[in-house]
mmCIF file with all atom_site columns, C-alpha atoms in Angstrom:
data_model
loop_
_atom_site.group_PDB
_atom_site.id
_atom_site.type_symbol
_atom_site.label_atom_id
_atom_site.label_alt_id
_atom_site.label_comp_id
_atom_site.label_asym_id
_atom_site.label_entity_id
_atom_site.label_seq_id
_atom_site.pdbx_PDB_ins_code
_atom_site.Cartn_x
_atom_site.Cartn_y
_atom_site.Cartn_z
_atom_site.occupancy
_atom_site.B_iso_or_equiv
_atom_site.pdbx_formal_charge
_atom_site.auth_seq_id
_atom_site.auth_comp_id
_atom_site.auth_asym_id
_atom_site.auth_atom_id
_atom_site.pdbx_PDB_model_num
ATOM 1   C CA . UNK A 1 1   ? 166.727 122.120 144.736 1.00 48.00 ? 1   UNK A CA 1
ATOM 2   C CA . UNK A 1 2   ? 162.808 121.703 145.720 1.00 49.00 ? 2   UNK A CA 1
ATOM 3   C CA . UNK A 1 3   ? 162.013 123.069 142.311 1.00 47.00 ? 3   UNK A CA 1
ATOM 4   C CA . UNK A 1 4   ? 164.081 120.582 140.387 1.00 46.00 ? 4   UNK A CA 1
ATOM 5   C CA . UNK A 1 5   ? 163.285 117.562 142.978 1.00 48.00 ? 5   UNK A CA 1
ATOM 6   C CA . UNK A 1 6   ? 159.459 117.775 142.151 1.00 51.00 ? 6   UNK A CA 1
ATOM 7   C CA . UNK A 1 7   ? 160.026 118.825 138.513 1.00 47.00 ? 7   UNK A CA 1
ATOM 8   C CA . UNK A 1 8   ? 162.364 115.640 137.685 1.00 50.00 ? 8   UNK A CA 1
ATOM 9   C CA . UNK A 1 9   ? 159.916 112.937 138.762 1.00 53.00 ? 9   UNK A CA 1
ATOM 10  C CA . UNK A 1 10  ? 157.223 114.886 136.653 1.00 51.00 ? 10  UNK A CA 1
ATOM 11  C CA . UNK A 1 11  ? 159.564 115.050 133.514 1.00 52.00 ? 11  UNK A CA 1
ATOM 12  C CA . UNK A 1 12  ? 160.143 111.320 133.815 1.00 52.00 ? 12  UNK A CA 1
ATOM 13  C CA . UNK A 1 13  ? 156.545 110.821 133.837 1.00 49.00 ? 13  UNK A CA 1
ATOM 14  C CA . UNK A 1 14  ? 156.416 113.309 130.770 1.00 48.00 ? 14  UNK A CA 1
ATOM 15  C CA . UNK A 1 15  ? 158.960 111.003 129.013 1.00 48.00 ? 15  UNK A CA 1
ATOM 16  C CA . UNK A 1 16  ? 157.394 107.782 129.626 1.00 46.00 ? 16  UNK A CA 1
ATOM 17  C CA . UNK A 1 17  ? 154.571 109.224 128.008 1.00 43.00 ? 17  UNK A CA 1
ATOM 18  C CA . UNK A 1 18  ? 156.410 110.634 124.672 1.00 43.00 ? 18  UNK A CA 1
ATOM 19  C CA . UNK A 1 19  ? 158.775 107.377 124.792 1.00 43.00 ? 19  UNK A CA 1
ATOM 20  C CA . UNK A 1 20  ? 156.089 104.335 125.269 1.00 48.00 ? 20  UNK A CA 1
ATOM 21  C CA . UNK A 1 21  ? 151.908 106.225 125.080 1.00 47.00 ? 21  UNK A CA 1
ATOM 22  C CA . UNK A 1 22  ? 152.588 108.629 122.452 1.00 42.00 ? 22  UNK A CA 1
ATOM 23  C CA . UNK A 1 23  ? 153.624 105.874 119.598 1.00 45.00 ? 23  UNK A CA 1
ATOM 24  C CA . UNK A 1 24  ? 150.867 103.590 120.739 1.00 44.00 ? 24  UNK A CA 1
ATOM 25  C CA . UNK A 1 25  ? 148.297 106.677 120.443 1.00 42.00 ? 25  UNK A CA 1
ATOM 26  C CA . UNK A 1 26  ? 149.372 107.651 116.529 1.00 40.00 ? 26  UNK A CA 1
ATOM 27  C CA . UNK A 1 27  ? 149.351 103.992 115.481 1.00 43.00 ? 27  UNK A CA 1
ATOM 28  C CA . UNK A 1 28  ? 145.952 103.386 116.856 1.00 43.00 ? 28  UNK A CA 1
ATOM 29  C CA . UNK A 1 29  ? 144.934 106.716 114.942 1.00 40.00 ? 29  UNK A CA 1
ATOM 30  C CA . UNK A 1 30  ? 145.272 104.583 111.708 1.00 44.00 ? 30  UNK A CA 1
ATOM 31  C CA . UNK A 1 31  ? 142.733 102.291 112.600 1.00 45.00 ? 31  UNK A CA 1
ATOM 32  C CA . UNK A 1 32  ? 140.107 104.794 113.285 1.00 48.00 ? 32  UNK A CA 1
ATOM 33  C CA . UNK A 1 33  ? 137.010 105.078 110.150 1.00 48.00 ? 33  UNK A CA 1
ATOM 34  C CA . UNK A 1 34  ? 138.226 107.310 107.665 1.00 50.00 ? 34  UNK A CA 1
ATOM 35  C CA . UNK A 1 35  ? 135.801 110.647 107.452 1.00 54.00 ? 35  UNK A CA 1
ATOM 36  C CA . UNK A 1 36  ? 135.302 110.199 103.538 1.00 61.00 ? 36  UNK A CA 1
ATOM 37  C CA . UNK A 1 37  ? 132.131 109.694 101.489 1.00 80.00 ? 37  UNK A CA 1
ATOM 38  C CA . UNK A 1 38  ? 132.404 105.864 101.739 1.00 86.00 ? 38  UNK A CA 1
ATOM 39  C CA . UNK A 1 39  ? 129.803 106.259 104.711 1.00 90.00 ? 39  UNK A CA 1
ATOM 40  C CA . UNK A 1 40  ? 127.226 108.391 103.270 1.00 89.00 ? 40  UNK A CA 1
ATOM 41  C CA . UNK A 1 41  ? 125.138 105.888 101.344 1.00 92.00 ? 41  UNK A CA 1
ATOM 42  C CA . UNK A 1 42  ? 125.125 103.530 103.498 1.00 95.00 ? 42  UNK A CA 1
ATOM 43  C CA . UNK A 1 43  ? 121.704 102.677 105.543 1.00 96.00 ? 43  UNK A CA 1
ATOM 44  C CA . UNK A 1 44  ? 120.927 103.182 109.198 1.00 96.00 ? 44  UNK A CA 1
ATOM 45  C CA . UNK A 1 45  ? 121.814 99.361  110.176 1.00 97.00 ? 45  UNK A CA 1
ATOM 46  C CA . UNK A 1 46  ? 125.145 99.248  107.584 1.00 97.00 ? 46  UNK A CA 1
ATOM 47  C CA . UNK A 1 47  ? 125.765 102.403 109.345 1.00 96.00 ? 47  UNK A CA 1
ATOM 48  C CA . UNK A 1 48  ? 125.659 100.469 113.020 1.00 97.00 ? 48  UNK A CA 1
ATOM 49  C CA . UNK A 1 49  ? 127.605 97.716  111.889 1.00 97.00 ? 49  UNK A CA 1
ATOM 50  C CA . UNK A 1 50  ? 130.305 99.182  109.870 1.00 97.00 ? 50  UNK A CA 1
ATOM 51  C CA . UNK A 1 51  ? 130.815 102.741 111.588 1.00 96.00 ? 51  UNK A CA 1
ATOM 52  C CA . UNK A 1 52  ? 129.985 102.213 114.819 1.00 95.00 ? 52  UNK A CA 1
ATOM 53  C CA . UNK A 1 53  ? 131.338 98.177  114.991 1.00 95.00 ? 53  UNK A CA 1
ATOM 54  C CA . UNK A 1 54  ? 128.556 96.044  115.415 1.00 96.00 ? 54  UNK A CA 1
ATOM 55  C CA . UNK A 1 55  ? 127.274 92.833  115.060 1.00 96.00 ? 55  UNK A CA 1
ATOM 56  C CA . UNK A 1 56  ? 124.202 91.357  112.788 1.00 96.00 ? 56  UNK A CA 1
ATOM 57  C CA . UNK A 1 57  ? 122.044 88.880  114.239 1.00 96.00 ? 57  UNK A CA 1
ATOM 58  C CA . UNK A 1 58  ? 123.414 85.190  114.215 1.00 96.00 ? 58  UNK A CA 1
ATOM 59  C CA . UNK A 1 59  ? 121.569 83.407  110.681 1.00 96.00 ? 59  UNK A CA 1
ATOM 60  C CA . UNK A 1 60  ? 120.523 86.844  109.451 1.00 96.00 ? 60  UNK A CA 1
ATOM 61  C CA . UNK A 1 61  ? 123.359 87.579  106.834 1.00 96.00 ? 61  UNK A CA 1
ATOM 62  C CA . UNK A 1 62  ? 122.379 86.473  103.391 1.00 96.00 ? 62  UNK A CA 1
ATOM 63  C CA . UNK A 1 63  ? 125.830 85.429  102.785 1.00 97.00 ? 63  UNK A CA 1
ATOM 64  C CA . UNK A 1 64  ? 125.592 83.231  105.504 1.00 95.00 ? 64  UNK A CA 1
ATOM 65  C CA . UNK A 1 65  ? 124.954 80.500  103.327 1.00 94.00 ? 65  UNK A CA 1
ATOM 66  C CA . UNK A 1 66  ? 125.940 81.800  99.766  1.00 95.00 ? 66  UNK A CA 1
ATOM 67  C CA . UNK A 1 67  ? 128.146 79.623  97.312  1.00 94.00 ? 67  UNK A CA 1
ATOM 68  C CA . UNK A 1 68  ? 128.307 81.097  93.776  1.00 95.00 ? 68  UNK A CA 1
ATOM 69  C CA . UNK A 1 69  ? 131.908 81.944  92.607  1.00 96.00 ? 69  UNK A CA 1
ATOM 70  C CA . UNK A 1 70  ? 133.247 85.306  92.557  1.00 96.00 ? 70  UNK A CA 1
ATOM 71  C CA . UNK A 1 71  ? 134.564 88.090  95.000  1.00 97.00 ? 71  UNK A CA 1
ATOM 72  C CA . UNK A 1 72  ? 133.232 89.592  98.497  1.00 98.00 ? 72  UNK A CA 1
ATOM 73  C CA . UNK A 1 73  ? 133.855 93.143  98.312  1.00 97.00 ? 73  UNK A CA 1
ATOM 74  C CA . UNK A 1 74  ? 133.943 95.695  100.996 1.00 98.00 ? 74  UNK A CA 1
ATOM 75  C CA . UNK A 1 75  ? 130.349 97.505  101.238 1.00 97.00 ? 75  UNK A CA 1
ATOM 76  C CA . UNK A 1 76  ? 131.343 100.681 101.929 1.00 97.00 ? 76  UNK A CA 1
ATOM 77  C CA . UNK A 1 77  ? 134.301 101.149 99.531  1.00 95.00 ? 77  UNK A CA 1
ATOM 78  C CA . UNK A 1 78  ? 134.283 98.114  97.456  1.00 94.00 ? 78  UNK A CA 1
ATOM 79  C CA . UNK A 1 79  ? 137.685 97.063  97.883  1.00 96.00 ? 79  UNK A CA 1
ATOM 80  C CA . UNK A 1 80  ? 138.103 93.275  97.384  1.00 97.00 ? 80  UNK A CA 1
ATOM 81  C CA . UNK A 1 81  ? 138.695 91.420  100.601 1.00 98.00 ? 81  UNK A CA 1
ATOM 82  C CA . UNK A 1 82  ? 137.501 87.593  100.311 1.00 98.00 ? 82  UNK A CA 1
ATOM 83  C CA . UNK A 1 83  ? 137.479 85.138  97.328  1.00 97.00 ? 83  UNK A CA 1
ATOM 84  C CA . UNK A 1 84  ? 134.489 82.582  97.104  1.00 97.00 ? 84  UNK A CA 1
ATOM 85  C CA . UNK A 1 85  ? 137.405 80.158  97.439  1.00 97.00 ? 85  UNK A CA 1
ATOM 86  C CA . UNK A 1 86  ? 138.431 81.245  100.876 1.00 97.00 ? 86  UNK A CA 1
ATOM 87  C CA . UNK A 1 87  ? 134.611 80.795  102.169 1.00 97.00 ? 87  UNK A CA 1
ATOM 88  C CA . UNK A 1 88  ? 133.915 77.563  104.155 1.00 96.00 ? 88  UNK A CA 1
ATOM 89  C CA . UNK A 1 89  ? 130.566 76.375  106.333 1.00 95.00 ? 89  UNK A CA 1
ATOM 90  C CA . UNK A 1 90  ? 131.614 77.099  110.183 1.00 96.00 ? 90  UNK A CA 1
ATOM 91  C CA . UNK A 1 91  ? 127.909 76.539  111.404 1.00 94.00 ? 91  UNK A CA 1
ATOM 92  C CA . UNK A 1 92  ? 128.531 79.757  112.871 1.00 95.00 ? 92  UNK A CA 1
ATOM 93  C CA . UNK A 1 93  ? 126.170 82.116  112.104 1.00 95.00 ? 93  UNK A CA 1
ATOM 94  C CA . UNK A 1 94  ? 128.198 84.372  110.192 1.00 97.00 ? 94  UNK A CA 1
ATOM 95  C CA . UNK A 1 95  ? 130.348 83.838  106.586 1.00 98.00 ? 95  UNK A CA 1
ATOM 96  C CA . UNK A 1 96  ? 133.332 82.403  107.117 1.00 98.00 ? 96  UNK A CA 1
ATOM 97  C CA . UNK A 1 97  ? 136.623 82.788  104.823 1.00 98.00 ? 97  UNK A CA 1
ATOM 98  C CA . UNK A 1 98  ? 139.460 81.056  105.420 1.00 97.00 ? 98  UNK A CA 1
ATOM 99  C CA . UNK A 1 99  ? 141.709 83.788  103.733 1.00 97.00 ? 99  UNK A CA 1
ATOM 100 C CA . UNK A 1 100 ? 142.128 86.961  102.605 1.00 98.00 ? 100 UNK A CA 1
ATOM 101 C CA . UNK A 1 101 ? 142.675 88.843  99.530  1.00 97.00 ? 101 UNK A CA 1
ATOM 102 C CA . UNK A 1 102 ? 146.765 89.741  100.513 1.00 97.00 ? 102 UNK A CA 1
ATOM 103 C CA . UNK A 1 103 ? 146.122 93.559  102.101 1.00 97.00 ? 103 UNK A CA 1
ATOM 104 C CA . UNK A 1 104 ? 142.700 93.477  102.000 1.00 98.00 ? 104 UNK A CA 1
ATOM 105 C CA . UNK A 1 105 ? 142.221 93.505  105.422 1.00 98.00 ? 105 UNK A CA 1
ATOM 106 C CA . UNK A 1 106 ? 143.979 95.107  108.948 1.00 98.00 ? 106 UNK A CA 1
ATOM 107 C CA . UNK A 1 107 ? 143.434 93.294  112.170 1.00 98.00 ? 107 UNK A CA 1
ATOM 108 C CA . UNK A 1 108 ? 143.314 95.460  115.268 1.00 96.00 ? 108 UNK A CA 1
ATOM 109 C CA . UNK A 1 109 ? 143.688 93.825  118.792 1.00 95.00 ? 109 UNK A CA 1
ATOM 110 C CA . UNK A 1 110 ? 139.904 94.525  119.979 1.00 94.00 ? 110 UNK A CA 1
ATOM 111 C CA . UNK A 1 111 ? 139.291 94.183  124.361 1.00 93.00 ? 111 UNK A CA 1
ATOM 112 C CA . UNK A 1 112 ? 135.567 95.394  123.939 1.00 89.00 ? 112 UNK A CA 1
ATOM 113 C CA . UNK A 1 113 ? 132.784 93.733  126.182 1.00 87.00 ? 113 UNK A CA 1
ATOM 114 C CA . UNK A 1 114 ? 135.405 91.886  128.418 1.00 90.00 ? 114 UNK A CA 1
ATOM 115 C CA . UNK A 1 115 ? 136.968 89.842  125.689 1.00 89.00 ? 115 UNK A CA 1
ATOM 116 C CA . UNK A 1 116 ? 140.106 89.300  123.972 1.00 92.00 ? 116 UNK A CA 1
ATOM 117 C CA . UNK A 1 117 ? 139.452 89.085  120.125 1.00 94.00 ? 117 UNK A CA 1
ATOM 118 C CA . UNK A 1 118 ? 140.984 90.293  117.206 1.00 97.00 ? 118 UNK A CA 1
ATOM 119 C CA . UNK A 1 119 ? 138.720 92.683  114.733 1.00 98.00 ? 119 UNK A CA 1
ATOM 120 C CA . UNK A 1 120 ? 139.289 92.474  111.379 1.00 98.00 ? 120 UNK A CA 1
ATOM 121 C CA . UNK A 1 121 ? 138.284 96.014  109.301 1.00 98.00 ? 121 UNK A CA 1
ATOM 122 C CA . UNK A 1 122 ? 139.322 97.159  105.547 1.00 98.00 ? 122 UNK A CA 1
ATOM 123 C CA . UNK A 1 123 ? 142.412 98.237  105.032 1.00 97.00 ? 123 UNK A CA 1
ATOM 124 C CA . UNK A 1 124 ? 140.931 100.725 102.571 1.00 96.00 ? 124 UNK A CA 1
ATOM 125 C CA . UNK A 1 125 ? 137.723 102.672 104.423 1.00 96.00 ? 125 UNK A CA 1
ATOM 126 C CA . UNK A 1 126 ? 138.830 100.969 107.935 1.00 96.00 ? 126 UNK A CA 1
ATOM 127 C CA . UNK A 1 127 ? 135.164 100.071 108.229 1.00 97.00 ? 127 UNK A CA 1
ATOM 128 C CA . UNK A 1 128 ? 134.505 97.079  110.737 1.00 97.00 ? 128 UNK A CA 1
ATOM 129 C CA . UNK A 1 129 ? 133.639 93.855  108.838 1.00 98.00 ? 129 UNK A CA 1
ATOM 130 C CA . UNK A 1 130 ? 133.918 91.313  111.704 1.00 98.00 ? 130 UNK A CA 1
ATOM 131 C CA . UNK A 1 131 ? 136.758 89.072  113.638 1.00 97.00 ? 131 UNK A CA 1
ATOM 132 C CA . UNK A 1 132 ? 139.464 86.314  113.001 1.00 97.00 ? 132 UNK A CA 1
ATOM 133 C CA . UNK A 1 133 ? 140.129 83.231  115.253 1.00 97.00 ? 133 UNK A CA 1
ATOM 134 C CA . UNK A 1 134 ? 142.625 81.109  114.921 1.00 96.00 ? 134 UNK A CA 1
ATOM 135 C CA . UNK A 1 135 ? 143.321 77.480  116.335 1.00 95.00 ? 135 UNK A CA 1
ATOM 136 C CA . UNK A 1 136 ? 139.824 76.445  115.831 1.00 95.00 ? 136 UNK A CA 1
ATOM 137 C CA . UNK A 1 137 ? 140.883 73.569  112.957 1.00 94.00 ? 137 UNK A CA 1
ATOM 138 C CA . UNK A 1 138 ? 137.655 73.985  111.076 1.00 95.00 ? 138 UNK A CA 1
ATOM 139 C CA . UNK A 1 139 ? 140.040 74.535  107.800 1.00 95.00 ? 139 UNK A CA 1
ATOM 140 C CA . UNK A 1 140 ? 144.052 73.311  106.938 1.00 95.00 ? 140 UNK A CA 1
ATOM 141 C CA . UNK A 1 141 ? 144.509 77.016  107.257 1.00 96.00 ? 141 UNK A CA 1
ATOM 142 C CA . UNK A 1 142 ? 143.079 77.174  110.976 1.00 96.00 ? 142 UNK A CA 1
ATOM 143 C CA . UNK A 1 143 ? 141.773 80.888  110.496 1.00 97.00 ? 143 UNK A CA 1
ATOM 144 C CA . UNK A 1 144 ? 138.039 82.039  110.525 1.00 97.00 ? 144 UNK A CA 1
ATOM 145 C CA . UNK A 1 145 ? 137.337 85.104  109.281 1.00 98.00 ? 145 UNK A CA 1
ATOM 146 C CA . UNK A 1 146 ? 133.538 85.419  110.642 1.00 98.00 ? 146 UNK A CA 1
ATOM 147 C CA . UNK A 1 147 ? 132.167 88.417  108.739 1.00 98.00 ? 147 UNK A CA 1
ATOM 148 C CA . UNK A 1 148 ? 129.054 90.234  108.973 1.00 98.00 ? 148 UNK A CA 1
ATOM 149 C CA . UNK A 1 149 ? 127.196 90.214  105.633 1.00 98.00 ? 149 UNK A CA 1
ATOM 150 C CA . UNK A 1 150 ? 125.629 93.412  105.637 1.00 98.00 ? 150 UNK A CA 1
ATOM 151 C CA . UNK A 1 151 ? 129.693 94.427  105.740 1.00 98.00 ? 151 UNK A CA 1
ATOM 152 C CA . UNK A 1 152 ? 130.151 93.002  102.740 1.00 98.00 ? 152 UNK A CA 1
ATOM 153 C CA . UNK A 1 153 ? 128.672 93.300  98.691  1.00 97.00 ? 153 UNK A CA 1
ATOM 154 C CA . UNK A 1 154 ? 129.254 89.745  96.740  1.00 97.00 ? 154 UNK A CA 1
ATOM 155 C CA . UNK A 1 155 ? 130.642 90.338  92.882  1.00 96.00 ? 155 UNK A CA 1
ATOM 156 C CA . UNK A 1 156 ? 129.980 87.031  90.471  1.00 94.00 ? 156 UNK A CA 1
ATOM 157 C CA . UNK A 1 157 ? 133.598 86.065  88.796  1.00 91.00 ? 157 UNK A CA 1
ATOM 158 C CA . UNK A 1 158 ? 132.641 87.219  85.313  1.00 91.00 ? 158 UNK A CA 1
ATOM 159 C CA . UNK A 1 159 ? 131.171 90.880  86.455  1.00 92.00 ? 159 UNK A CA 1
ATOM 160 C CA . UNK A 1 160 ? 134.027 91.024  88.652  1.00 88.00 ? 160 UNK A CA 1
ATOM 161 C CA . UNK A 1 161 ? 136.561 90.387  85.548  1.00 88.00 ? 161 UNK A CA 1
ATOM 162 C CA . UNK A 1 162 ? 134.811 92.475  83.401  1.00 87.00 ? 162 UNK A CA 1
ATOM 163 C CA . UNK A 1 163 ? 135.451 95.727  86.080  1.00 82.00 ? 163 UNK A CA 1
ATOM 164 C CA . UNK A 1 164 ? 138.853 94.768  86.558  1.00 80.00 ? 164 UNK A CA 1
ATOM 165 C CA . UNK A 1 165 ? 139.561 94.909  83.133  1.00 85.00 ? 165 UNK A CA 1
ATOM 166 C CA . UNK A 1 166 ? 137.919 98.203  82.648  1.00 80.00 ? 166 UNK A CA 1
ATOM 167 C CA . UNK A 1 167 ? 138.378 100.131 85.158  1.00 69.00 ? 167 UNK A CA 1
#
């Protein structure tokens, strides 16, 4: 009777875990940086941003205040993530896009530095390209996508069209 009295309250612990941690622990697996070869060109400071999640300087992007028409693409893998019609002037800092390219992009709940914010990586390389906000109103969408540069490799419309249609 000892045996089983200290060996229940452990097995309910064990099942807590299975039943509510163990789910939570192989989802967050997916969001982790693919080990592929999307990450070996990539320079020292692409490296800190898009690996290892962080932030370029505020004004420092040169796509900060970029307008030509065409596609963002993803640095490290080149998927397509942002139209030139999705970016907008937020006086941020950063580029801002208003949109997405539809699954483009995964946002992951991130609690790092004492703050509730949501990251926003690609959904192909999961490599960190920045955050999304809502409820600011600086769009009729009311989403900011504020995206490091150096995260991402700008494509004019007709070089862009011209891949696409040859592959």
């Amino acid at each position: 009777k000892d045996t089983l009295k200290i060996l229940f309250p452990m097995s309910k612990i064990y099942s807590l875990f299975i039943v509510f941690l163990l789910p939570c622990i192989c989802l967050a697996q997916n969001y982790k940086i693919k080990k592929n070869n999307f990450f070996n060109k990539l320079t020292k400071e692409e490296r800190r941003i898009i690996v290892n999640k962080g932030t370029e300087r505020k004004w420092s992007g040169k796509y900060n205040n970029h307008s030509k028409t065409g596609v963002y693409v993803c640095k490290a893998c080149n998927n397509p993530l942002f139209k030139s019609s999705h970016k907008f002037n937020s006086k941020c800092g950063w580029p801002s896009f208003d949109d997405e390219i539809k699954g483009s992009i995964v946002r992951v709940p991130d609690y790092s530095y004492g703050m509730n914010r949501t990251e926003i990586i690609c959904s192909n390389c999961k490599g960190h390209l920045g955050h999304v906000f809502e409820g600011e109103r600086y769009t009729d969408k009311n989403v900011r996508h504020c995206v490091n540069s150096i995260s991402l490799v700008f494509i004019d419309i007709e070089t862009f069209l011209r891949i696409k249609a040859n592959p």
